[in-house]
CSV table of C-alpha atoms in Angstrom, one decimal:
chain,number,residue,atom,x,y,z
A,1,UNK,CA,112.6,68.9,39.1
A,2,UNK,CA,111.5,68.2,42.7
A,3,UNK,CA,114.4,66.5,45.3
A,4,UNK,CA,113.5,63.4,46.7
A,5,UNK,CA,111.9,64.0,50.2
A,6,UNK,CA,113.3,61.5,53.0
A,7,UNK,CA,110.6,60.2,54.9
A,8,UNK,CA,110.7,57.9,58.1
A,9,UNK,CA,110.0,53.8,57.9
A,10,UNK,CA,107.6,52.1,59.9
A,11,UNK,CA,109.6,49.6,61.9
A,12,UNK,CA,107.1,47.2,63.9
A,13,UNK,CA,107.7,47.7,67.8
A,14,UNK,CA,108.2,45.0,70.0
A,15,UNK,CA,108.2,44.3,73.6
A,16,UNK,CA,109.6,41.8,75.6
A,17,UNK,CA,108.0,38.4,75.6
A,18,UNK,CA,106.6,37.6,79.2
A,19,UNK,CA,108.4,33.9,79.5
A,20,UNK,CA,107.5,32.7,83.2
A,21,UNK,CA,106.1,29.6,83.6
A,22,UNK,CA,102.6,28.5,85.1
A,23,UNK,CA,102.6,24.6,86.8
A,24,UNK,CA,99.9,22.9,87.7
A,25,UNK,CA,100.5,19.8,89.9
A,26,UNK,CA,97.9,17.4,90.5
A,27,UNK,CA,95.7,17.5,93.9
A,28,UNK,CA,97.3,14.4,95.9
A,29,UNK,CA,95.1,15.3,98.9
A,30,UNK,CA,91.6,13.4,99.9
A,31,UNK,CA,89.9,16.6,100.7
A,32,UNK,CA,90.8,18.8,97.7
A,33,UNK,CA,89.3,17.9,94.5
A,34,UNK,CA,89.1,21.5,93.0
A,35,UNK,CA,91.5,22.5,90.3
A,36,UNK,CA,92.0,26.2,89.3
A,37,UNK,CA,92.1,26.4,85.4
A,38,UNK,CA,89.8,25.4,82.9
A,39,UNK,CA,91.5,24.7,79.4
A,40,UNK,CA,89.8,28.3,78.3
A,41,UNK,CA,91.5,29.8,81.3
A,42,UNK,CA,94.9,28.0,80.8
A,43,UNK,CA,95.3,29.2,77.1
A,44,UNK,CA,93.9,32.7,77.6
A,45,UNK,CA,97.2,32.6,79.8
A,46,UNK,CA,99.2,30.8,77.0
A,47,UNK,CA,98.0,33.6,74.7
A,48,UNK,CA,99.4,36.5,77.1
A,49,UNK,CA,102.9,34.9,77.1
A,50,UNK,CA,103.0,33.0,79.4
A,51,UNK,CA,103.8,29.2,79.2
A,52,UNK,CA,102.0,26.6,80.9
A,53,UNK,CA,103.0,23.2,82.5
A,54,UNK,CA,100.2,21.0,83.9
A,55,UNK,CA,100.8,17.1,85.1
A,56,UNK,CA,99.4,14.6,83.1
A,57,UNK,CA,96.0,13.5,84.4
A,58,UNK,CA,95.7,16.8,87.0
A,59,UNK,CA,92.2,18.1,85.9
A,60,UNK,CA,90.6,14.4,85.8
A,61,UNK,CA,88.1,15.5,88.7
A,62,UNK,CA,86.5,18.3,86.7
A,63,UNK,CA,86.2,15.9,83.7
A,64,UNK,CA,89.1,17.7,81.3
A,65,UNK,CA,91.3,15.4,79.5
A,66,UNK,CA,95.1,16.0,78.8
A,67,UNK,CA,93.9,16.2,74.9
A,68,UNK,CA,91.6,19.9,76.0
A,69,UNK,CA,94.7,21.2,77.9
A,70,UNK,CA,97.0,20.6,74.9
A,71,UNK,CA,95.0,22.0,72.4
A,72,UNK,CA,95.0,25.2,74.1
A,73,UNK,CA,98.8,25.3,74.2
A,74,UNK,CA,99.8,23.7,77.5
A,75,UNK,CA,102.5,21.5,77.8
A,76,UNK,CA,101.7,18.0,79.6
A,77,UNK,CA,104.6,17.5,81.7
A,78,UNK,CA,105.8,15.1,84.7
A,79,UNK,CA,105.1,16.3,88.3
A,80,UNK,CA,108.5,17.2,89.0
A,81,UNK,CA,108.5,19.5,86.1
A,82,UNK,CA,105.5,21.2,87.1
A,83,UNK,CA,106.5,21.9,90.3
A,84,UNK,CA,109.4,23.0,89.5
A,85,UNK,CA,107.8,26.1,87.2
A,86,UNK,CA,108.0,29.6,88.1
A,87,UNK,CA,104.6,30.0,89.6
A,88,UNK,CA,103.3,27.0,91.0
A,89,UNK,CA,99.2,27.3,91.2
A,90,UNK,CA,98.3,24.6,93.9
A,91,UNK,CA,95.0,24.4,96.0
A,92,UNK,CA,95.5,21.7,98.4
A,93,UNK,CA,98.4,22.3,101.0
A,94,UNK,CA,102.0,20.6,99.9
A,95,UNK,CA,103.4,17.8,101.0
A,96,UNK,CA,106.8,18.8,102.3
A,97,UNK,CA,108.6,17.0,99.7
A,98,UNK,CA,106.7,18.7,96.6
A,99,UNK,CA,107.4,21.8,98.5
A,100,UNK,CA,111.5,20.9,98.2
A,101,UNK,CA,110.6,20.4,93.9
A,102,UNK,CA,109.6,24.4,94.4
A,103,UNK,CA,112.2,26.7,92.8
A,104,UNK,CA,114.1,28.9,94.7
A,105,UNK,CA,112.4,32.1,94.7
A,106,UNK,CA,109.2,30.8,93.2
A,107,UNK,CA,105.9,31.7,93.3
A,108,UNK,CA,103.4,29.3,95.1
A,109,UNK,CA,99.2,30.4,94.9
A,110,UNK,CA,97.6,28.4,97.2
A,111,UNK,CA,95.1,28.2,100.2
A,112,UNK,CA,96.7,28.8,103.8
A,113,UNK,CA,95.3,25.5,105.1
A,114,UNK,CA,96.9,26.6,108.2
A,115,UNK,CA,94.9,23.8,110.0
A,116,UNK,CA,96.6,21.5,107.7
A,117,UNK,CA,99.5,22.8,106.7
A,118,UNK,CA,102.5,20.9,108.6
A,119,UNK,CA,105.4,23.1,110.3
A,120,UNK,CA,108.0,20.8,108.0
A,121,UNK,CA,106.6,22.0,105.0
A,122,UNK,CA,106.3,25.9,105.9
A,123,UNK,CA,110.0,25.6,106.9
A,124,UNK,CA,111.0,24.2,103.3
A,125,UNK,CA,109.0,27.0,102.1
A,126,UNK,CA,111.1,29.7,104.2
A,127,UNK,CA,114.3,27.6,103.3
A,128,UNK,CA,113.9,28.1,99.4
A,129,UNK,CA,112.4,31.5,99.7
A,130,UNK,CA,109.4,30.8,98.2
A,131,UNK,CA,106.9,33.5,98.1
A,132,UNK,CA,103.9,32.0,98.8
A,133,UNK,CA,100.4,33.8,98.9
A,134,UNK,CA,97.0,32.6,100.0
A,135,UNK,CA,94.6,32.8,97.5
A,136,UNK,CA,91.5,33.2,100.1
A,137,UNK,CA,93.2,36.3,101.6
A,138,UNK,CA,94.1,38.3,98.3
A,139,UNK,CA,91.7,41.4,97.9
A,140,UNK,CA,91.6,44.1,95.0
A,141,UNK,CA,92.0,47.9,94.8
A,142,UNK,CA,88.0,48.3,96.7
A,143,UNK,CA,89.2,45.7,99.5
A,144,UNK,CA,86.9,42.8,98.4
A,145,UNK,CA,88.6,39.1,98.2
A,146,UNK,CA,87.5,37.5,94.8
A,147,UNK,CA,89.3,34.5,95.3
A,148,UNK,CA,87.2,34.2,98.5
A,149,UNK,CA,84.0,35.6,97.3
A,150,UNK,CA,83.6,33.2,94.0
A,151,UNK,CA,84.2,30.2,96.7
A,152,UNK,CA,81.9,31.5,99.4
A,153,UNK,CA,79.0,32.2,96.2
A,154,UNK,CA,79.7,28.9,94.6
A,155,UNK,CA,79.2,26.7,98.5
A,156,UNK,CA,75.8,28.5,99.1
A,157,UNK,CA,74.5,27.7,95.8
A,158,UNK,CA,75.6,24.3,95.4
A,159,UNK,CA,74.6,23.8,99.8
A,160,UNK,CA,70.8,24.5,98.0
A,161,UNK,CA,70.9,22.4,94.6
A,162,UNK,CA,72.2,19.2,97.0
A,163,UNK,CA,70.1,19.8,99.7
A,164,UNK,CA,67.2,19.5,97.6
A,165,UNK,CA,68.2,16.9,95.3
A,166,UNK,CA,68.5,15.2,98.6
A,167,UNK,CA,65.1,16.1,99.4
A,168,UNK,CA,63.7,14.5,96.5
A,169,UNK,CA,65.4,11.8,96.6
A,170,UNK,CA,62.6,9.2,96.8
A,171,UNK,CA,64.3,6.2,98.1
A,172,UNK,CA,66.6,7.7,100.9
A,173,UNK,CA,65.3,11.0,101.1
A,174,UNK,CA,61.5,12.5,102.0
A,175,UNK,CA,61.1,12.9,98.2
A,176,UNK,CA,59.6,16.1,98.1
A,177,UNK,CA,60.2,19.4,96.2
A,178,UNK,CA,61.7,22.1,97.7
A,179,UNK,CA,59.4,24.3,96.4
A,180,UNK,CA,56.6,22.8,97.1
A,181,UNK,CA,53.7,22.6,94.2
A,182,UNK,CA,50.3,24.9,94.8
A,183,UNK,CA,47.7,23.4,97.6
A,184,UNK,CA,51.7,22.0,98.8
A,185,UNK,CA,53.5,24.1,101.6
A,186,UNK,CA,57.1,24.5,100.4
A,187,UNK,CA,59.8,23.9,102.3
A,188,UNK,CA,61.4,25.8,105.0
A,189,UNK,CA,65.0,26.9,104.7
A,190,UNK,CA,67.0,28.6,107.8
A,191,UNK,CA,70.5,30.4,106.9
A,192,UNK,CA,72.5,31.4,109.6
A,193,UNK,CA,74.5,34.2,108.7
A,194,UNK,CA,74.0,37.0,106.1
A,195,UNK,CA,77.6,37.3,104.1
A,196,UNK,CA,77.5,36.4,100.7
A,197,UNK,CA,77.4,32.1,101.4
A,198,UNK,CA,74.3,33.2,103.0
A,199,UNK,CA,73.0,35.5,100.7
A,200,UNK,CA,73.8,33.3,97.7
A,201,UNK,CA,72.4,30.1,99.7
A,202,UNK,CA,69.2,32.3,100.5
A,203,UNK,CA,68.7,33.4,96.8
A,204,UNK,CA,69.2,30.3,95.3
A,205,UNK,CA,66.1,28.9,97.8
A,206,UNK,CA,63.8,31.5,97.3
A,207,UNK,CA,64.0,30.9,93.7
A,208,UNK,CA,63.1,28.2,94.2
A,209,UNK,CA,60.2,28.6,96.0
A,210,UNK,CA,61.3,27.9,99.7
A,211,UNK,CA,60.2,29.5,102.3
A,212,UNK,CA,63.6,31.5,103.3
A,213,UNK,CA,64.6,32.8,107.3
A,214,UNK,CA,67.8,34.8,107.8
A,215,UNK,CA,69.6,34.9,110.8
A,216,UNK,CA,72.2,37.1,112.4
A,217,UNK,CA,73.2,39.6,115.1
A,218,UNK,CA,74.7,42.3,113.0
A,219,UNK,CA,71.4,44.4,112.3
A,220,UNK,CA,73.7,46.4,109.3
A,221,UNK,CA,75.0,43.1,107.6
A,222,UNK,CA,71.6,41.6,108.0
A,223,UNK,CA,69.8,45.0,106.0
A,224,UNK,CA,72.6,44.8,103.4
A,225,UNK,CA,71.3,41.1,102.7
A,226,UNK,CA,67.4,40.9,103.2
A,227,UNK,CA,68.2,44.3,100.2
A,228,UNK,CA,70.3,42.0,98.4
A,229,UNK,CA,68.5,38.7,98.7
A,230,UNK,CA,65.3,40.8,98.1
A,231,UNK,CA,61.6,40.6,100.2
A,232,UNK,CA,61.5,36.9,99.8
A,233,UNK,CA,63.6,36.2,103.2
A,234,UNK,CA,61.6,36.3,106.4
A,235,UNK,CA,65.1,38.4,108.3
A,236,UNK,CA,66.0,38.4,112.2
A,237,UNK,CA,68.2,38.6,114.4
A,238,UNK,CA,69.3,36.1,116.7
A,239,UNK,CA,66.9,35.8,119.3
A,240,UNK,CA,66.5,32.3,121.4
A,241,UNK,CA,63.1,31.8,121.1
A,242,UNK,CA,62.8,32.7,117.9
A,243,UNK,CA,65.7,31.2,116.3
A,244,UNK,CA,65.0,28.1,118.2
A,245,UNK,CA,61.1,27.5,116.7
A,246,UNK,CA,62.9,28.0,113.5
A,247,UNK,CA,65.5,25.7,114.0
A,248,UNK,CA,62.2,22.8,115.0
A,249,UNK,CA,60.5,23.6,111.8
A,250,UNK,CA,63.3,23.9,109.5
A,251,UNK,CA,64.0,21.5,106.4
A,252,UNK,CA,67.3,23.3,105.2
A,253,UNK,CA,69.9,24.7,107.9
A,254,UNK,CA,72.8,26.5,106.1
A,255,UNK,CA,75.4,27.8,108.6
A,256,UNK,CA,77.7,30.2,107.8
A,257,UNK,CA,81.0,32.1,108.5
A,258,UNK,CA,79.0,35.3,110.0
A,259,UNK,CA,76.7,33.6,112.3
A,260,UNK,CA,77.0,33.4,116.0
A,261,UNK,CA,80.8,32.5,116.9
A,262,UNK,CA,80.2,28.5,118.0
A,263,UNK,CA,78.0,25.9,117.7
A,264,UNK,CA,74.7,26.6,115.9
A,265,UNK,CA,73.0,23.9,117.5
A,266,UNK,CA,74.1,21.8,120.5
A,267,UNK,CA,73.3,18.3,121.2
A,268,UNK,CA,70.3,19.2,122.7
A,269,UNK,CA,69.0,21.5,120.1
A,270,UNK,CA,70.3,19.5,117.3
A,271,UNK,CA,67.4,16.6,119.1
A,272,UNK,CA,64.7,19.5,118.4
A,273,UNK,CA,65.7,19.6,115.0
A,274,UNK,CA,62.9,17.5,112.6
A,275,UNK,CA,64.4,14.0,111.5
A,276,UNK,CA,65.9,14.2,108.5
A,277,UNK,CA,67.2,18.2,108.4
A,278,UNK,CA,69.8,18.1,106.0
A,279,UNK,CA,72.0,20.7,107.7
A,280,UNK,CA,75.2,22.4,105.7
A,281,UNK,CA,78.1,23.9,107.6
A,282,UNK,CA,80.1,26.1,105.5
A,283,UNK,CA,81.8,27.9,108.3
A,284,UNK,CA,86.0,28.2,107.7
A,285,UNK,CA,85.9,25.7,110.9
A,286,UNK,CA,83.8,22.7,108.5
A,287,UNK,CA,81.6,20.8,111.2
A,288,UNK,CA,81.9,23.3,114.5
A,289,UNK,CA,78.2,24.6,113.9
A,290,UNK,CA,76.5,21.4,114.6
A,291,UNK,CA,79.4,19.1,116.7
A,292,UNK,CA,76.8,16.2,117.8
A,293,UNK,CA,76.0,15.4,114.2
A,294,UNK,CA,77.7,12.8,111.9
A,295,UNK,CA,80.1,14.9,109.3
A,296,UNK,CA,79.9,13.5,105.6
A,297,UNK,CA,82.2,15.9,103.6
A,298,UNK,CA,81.0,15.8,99.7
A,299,UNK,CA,83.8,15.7,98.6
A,300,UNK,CA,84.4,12.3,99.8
A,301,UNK,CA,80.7,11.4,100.1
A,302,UNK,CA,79.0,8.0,98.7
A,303,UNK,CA,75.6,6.6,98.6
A,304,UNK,CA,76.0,4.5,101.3
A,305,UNK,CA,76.1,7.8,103.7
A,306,UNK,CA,72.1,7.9,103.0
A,307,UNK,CA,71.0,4.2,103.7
A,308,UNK,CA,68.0,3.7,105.8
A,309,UNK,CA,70.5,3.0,108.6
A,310,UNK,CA,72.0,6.4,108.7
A,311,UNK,CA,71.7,8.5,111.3
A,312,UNK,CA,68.3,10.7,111.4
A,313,UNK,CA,70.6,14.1,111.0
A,314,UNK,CA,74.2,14.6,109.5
A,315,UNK,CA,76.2,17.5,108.7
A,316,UNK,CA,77.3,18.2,105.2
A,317,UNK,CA,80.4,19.8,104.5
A,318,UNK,CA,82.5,21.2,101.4
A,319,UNK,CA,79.1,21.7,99.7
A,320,UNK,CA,81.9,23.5,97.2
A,321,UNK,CA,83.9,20.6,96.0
A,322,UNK,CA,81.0,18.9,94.5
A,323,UNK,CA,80.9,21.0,91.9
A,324,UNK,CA,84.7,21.5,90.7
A,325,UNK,CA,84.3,22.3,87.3
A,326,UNK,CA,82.3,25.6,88.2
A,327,UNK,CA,85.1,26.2,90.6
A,328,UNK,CA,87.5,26.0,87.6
A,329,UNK,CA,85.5,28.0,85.5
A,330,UNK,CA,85.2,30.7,88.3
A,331,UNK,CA,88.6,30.9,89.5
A,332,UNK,CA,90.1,31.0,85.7
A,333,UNK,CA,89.1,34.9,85.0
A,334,UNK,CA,90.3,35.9,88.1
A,335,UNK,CA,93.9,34.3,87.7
A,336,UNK,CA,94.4,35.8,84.5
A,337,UNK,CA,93.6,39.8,85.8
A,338,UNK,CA,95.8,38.6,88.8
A,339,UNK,CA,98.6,37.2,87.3
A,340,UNK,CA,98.3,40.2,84.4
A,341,UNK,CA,98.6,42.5,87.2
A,342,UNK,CA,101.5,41.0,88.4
A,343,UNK,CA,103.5,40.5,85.6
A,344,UNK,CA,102.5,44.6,85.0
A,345,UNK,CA,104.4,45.2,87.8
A,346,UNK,CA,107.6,43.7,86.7
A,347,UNK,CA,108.1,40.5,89.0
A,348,UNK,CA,106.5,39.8,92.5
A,349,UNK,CA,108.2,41.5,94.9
A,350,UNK,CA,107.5,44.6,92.9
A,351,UNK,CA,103.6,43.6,92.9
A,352,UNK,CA,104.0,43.1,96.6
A,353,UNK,CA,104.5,46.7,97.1
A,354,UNK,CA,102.8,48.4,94.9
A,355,UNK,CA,99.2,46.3,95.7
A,356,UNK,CA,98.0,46.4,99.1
A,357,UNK,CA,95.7,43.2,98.4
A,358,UNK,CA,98.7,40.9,97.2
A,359,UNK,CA,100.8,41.9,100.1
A,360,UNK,CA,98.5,41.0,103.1
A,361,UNK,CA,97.9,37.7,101.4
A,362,UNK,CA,101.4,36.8,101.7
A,363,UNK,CA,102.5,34.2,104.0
A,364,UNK,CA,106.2,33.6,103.3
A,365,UNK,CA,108.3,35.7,101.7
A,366,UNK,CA,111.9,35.5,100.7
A,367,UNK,CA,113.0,33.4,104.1
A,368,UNK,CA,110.5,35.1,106.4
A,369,UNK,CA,107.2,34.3,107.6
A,370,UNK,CA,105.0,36.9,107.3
A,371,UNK,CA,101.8,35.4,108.2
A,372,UNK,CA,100.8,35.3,112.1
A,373,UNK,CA,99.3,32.0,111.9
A,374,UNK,CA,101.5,30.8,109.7
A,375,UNK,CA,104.6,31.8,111.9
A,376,UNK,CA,102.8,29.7,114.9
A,377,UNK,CA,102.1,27.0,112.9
A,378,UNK,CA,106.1,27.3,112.0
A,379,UNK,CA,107.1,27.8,115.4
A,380,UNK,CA,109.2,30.9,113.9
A,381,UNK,CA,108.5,34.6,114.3
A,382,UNK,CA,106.4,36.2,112.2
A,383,UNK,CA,108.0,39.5,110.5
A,384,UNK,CA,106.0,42.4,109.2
A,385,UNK,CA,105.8,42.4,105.7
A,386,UNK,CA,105.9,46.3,104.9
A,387,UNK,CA,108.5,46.4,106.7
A,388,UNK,CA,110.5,43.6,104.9
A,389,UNK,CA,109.9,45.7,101.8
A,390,UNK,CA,110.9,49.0,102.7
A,391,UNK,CA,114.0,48.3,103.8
A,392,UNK,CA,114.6,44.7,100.9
């Protein structure tokens, strides 16, 4: 009779549950009506471990209720308690006393807003040691900036669909197609610029049957998006004469962050310019390309700003923040590989120094500002980050 032959049990194995905490205050600003998570986004990170806090009412301007958020695990919580979570995903700057709600230590995602940000509130942010990254300046392993890439895409192709919605417009627009019908010349659309705000804002016309002019000094850039955009786009660089008949004849002006350093158009070219351009600014300086021209920002637009007694040209700005929900929807894969990555890593500071792209988005970390413009905007010295790290 055989012995009985031991043999090993299967025992399930288990790893530590990820328990940090996502919050996700409301936008209290004027100018900042995008919100970073869809539902889908928030409970693909509920279903990695993580939990999620979101204020009550904080994704009202991309047309979520409470009810979506909740059914995808996320706790509806106070303000206070969202802030107080232990990554705090926020896109418009913080008031200084939200910032003091932050946890020691925390981990705040936002935009630099360096413009806007006000010295008080940096200096709670050093005070509590909040590490706080910009979201625009985070890159990946290949050096490419998604957070700022899926924004830059998004206000080319949304600077298009208004401008010729506002084109149609029969009552307080010309009310004609972009496009153009056959025996009808289409319109003509000028982008200033060739990075991908450009090269989306181009695409986006010539499918639709504009006529398309590229603009820019940087012959290389330029090559890289007349092959990207394709042979629709008549591309040149940016030569006075030239530029300046376009400029007359254009229906569309797009400006962008990698044309000419200044104004596109000065009073006395903007008085070339055919009555009723719709001209788009979606430089990181929001108005600077055309300074003579009225600024409506669509994120706070109205349709009074296109009654027969406004002004023959105005400057559009923001052309993002009209469409939130596609910024949510954007945004949400990328948070989850980022915050994945991090959480790989074992805690922040660890990410810090193993990814390049996390660490040269930082701007305060752990007491110090690490950020130049930041520190100036502080009035405190800015400290070099790798070295903080090698030697914390």
């Amino acid at each position: 009779m055989n012995a009985p032959v031991p043999l090993e049990e299967l025992l399930r194995a288990t790893t530590t549950e990820r328990s940090a905490v996502i919050g996700l205050p409301a936008s209290q600003s004027m100018l900042e009506h995008r919100f970073p998570l869809t539902p889908e986004g928030a409970g693909m990170l509920v279903a990695r471990g993580f939990r999620v806090k979101m204020e009550s009412g904080a994704a009202a301007h991309i047309h979520y209720s409470d009810a979506a958020y909740s059914r995808c695990g996320v706790e509806i919580v106070a303000r206070a308690e969202a802030l107080s979570a232990d990554i705090v995903i926020c896109l418009p700057a913080l008031s200084a006393s939200d910032a003091r709600r932050l946890k020691r230590g925390s981990l705040l995602l936002s935009f630099l807003h360096v413009g806007e940000q006000q010295r008080e509130t940096l200096k709670v942010l050093l005070d509590r040691h909040v590490i706080a990254l910009a979201l625009e300046l985070i890159a990946d392993d290949n050096s490419r900036q998604p957070f700022a890439d899926i924004l830059h895409e998004i206000d080319g192709r949304a600077a298009i669909a208004i401008a010729s919605s506002l084109l149609a417009d029969a009552v307080h627009g010309k009310g004609i197609l972009l496009g153009g019908v056959a025996g009808v010349v289409p319109c003509e659309v000028m982008v200033v610029g060739s990075d991908m705000a450009a090269v989306a804002a181009a695409k986006t016309a010539i499918g639709l049957g504009a006529t398309v002019r590229m603009f820019d000094n940087n012959t290389y850039r330029l090559r890289e998006a007349a092959t990207a955009v394709g042979p629709g786009a008549i591309c040149s660089s940016l030569h006075p004469k030239v530029f300046e008949a376009a400029l007359r004849s254009a229906d569309i002006v797009v400006a962008t962050d990698t044309a000419a350093r200044g104004a596109v158009a000065d009073a006395t070219l903007a008085e070339t310019m055919k009555k009723g351009v719709i001209t788009f600014d979606l430089t990181s300086a929001p108005g600077s390309a055309f300074p003579s021209m009225p600024v409506i920002d669509l994120d706070l637009a109205s349709p009074s700003d296109n009654e027969d007694t406004a002004p023959a040209r105005m400057c559009y700005i923001n052309a993002g923040n009209a469409v939130p929900r596609t910024v949510a929807m954007a945004m949400s894969n990328t948070f989850v590989t980022m915050l994945d990555d991090i959480m790989v890593c074992d805690g922040v500071a660890n990410a810090l120094k193993l990814k390049a792209g996390l660490r040269c988005a930082a701007y305060t970390f752990l007491g110090k500002c690490v950020n130049p413009a930041a520190a100036r905007t502080a009035g405190v010295r800015n400290v070099d980050i790798n070295l903080f790290l090698q030697f914390s």
